[in-house]
Short mmCIF file of C-alpha atoms in Angstrom, two decimals:
data_model
loop_
_atom_site.label_atom_id
_atom_site.label_comp_id
_atom_site.label_asym_id
_atom_site.label_seq_id
_atom_site.Cartn_x
_atom_site.Cartn_y
_atom_site.Cartn_z
CA MET A 214 -21.65 -6.23 -7.98
CA THR A 215 -17.06 -6.63 -9.75
CA ALA A 216 -15.53 -8.34 -6.35
CA PRO A 217 -13.33 -5.55 -5.15
CA THR A 218 -9.32 -7.56 -6.41
CA THR A 219 -10.53 -8.36 -9.75
CA SER A 220 -11.85 -4.39 -10.81
CA THR A 221 -8.42 -2.30 -11.84
CA GLN A 222 -7.14 -4.97 -14.30
CA SER A 223 -3.40 -4.77 -14.32
CA PRO A 224 -1.73 -4.24 -18.11
CA ASN A 225 1.55 -5.38 -18.90
CA VAL A 226 3.03 -2.09 -18.28
CA ASN A 227 6.65 -1.10 -17.66
CA SER A 228 5.99 -0.42 -13.55
CA THR A 229 8.19 2.75 -14.12
CA ASP A 230 5.42 4.20 -16.07
CA PRO A 231 3.87 6.70 -13.74
CA LYS A 232 0.98 7.74 -15.61
CA ILE A 233 -0.93 4.12 -15.54
CA ALA A 234 0.07 3.87 -11.55
CA ASN A 235 -1.47 7.37 -11.17
CA GLU A 236 -4.27 5.72 -13.40
CA VAL A 237 -4.62 2.61 -11.05
CA GLY A 238 -4.70 4.02 -8.03
CA VAL A 239 -6.47 6.71 -8.44
CA VAL A 240 -9.76 4.40 -9.08
CA PHE A 241 -8.28 1.46 -6.68
CA ALA A 242 -8.58 4.43 -4.38
CA HIS A 243 -12.18 5.42 -5.22
CA GLU A 244 -13.50 1.85 -4.86
CA PHE A 245 -11.65 1.90 -1.43
CA TYR A 246 -13.33 3.87 -0.54
CA THR A 247 -16.52 3.54 -2.23
CA PHE A 248 -16.91 -0.26 0.07
CA LEU A 249 -15.43 1.37 3.41
CA ASN A 250 -18.74 3.81 2.73
CA LYS A 251 -21.15 0.56 1.33
CA ASP A 252 -20.18 -3.08 2.14
CA PRO A 253 -16.96 -2.40 5.03
CA ALA A 254 -17.83 -6.19 6.03
CA ARG A 255 -16.29 -7.20 1.84
CA LEU A 256 -13.24 -4.34 2.47
CA HIS A 257 -11.67 -7.65 3.74
CA CYS A 258 -11.78 -8.64 -0.52
CA PHE A 259 -9.07 -6.26 -1.06
CA TYR A 260 -6.53 -8.80 0.43
CA ASN A 261 -5.41 -11.86 0.37
CA LYS A 262 -3.17 -14.42 2.43
CA HIS A 263 -0.06 -12.29 2.32
CA SER A 264 -0.83 -8.82 3.27
CA THR A 265 0.21 -7.08 6.15
CA MET A 266 -2.10 -3.99 7.82
CA SER A 267 -1.49 -1.34 10.06
CA HIS A 268 -4.63 1.05 11.93
CA GLY A 269 -3.47 3.33 14.47
CA TYR A 270 -2.95 6.94 15.68
CA GLN A 271 0.03 8.86 14.87
CA GLY A 272 2.91 8.60 17.79
CA GLU A 273 1.68 5.10 18.99
CA GLN A 274 2.87 1.49 18.68
CA ILE A 275 0.73 -0.11 16.51
CA GLN A 276 0.42 -3.59 15.58
CA VAL A 277 0.21 -5.88 12.37
CA PHE A 278 -2.07 -7.56 10.95
CA SER A 279 -1.17 -10.22 9.26
CA GLY A 280 -3.07 -12.25 6.30
CA GLN A 281 -6.63 -11.99 5.04
CA GLN A 282 -8.79 -13.36 8.41
CA ALA A 283 -6.59 -11.01 10.91
CA ILE A 284 -7.58 -7.96 8.26
CA ASN A 285 -10.93 -8.91 8.06
CA GLU A 286 -11.41 -9.80 11.75
CA LYS A 287 -9.27 -6.40 12.00
CA ILE A 288 -11.98 -4.38 10.32
CA LEU A 289 -15.00 -5.96 11.20
CA GLU A 290 -13.42 -4.36 14.96
CA LEU A 291 -13.09 -1.21 13.87
CA ASP A 292 -17.08 -0.87 13.71
CA PHE A 293 -16.92 0.82 10.18
CA GLU A 294 -20.70 2.23 9.47
CA ASP A 295 -21.47 5.29 7.18
CA CYS A 296 -17.85 6.39 7.11
CA LYS A 297 -16.71 8.89 5.08
CA VAL A 298 -13.52 9.87 3.62
CA LEU A 299 -12.12 12.85 1.65
CA VAL A 300 -9.49 12.30 0.02
CA SER A 301 -6.80 15.51 -0.34
CA ASN A 302 -3.45 14.42 -2.10
CA LEU A 303 -3.11 11.49 -3.94
CA ASP A 304 0.15 10.19 -5.12
CA CYS A 305 0.64 7.24 -6.78
CA GLN A 306 4.44 6.30 -7.35
CA GLY A 307 4.62 2.34 -9.63
CA SER A 308 6.70 0.23 -7.48
CA ILE A 309 9.24 -3.36 -8.10
CA HIS A 310 7.55 -6.46 -10.22
CA GLY A 311 4.30 -4.23 -11.21
CA GLY A 312 3.43 -3.56 -7.60
CA ILE A 313 1.68 0.48 -7.33
CA VAL A 314 2.54 2.81 -3.41
CA VAL A 315 -0.60 5.12 -3.14
CA GLN A 316 -0.67 7.62 -0.53
CA VAL A 317 -4.05 9.02 0.86
CA LEU A 318 -4.24 11.78 2.98
CA GLY A 319 -7.24 12.94 4.15
CA GLU A 320 -10.56 12.75 6.85
CA MET A 321 -12.40 10.94 7.78
CA SER A 322 -15.88 10.54 9.72
CA ASN A 323 -17.21 7.42 11.55
CA ARG A 324 -20.90 6.82 12.14
CA GLY A 325 -21.27 10.62 11.89
CA GLY A 326 -18.59 11.79 14.52
CA PRO A 327 -16.36 13.89 13.53
CA ALA A 328 -13.77 14.06 10.79
CA GLN A 329 -10.31 13.02 11.22
CA LYS A 330 -6.37 13.59 9.76
CA PHE A 331 -5.20 10.72 9.01
CA VAL A 332 -2.80 9.36 6.15
CA GLN A 333 -2.72 5.59 4.45
CA THR A 334 -0.26 4.17 2.36
CA PHE A 335 -0.72 0.76 0.45
CA PHE A 336 1.53 -1.62 -1.79
CA LEU A 337 -1.02 -3.14 -4.33
CA ALA A 338 0.35 -5.83 -5.57
CA GLU A 339 0.06 -7.30 -9.21
CA GLN A 340 -2.29 -10.15 -9.72
CA PRO A 341 -3.53 -12.26 -12.70
CA LYS A 342 -7.13 -9.74 -12.80
CA GLY A 343 -5.49 -6.45 -11.47
CA TYR A 344 -3.93 -5.97 -8.10
CA TYR A 345 -4.77 -6.93 -4.33
CA VAL A 346 -3.50 -4.20 -1.50
CA HIS A 347 -0.89 -6.58 0.00
CA ASN A 348 0.25 -3.51 2.20
CA ASP A 349 -2.15 -0.97 3.61
CA ILE A 350 -0.45 1.32 6.70
CA PHE A 351 -2.86 4.05 8.76
CA ARG A 352 -2.17 6.65 11.21
CA PHE A 353 -4.71 8.80 12.22
CA LEU A 354 -3.12 12.14 12.51
CA LYS A 355 -2.79 14.84 15.49
CA ASP A 356 -4.69 17.81 14.76
CA ASP A 357 -1.63 20.64 16.08
#
């Protein structure tokens, strides 16, 4: 199995090219949520020592986790098992230094529980063999 950080190849392209940003974002989201479902213990491989992640609920203050080790500890604490994600919207934009902003809107269920609406925003930073998650902001949304 290819390591998640190297599976999406980084083309040498102007960061403003919306087609490339969208293609990379779609492939990334598919791989990320597949790992979340099938191998959550390896989800931290999408991040590196420069990454930050926050995870919480709408309207609440959330803690920021910095570095791959702290992010891995938080992922393990979240206890993902048979996590299913239904993506309703996926928006991507090219950004600075060849990075890509990916925003996902959808529903997530974990351990067979009820689905909850969420929004997740990633900044994918370029690296020699593709991209890594530099920033990850996740919030469950309140039902209105």
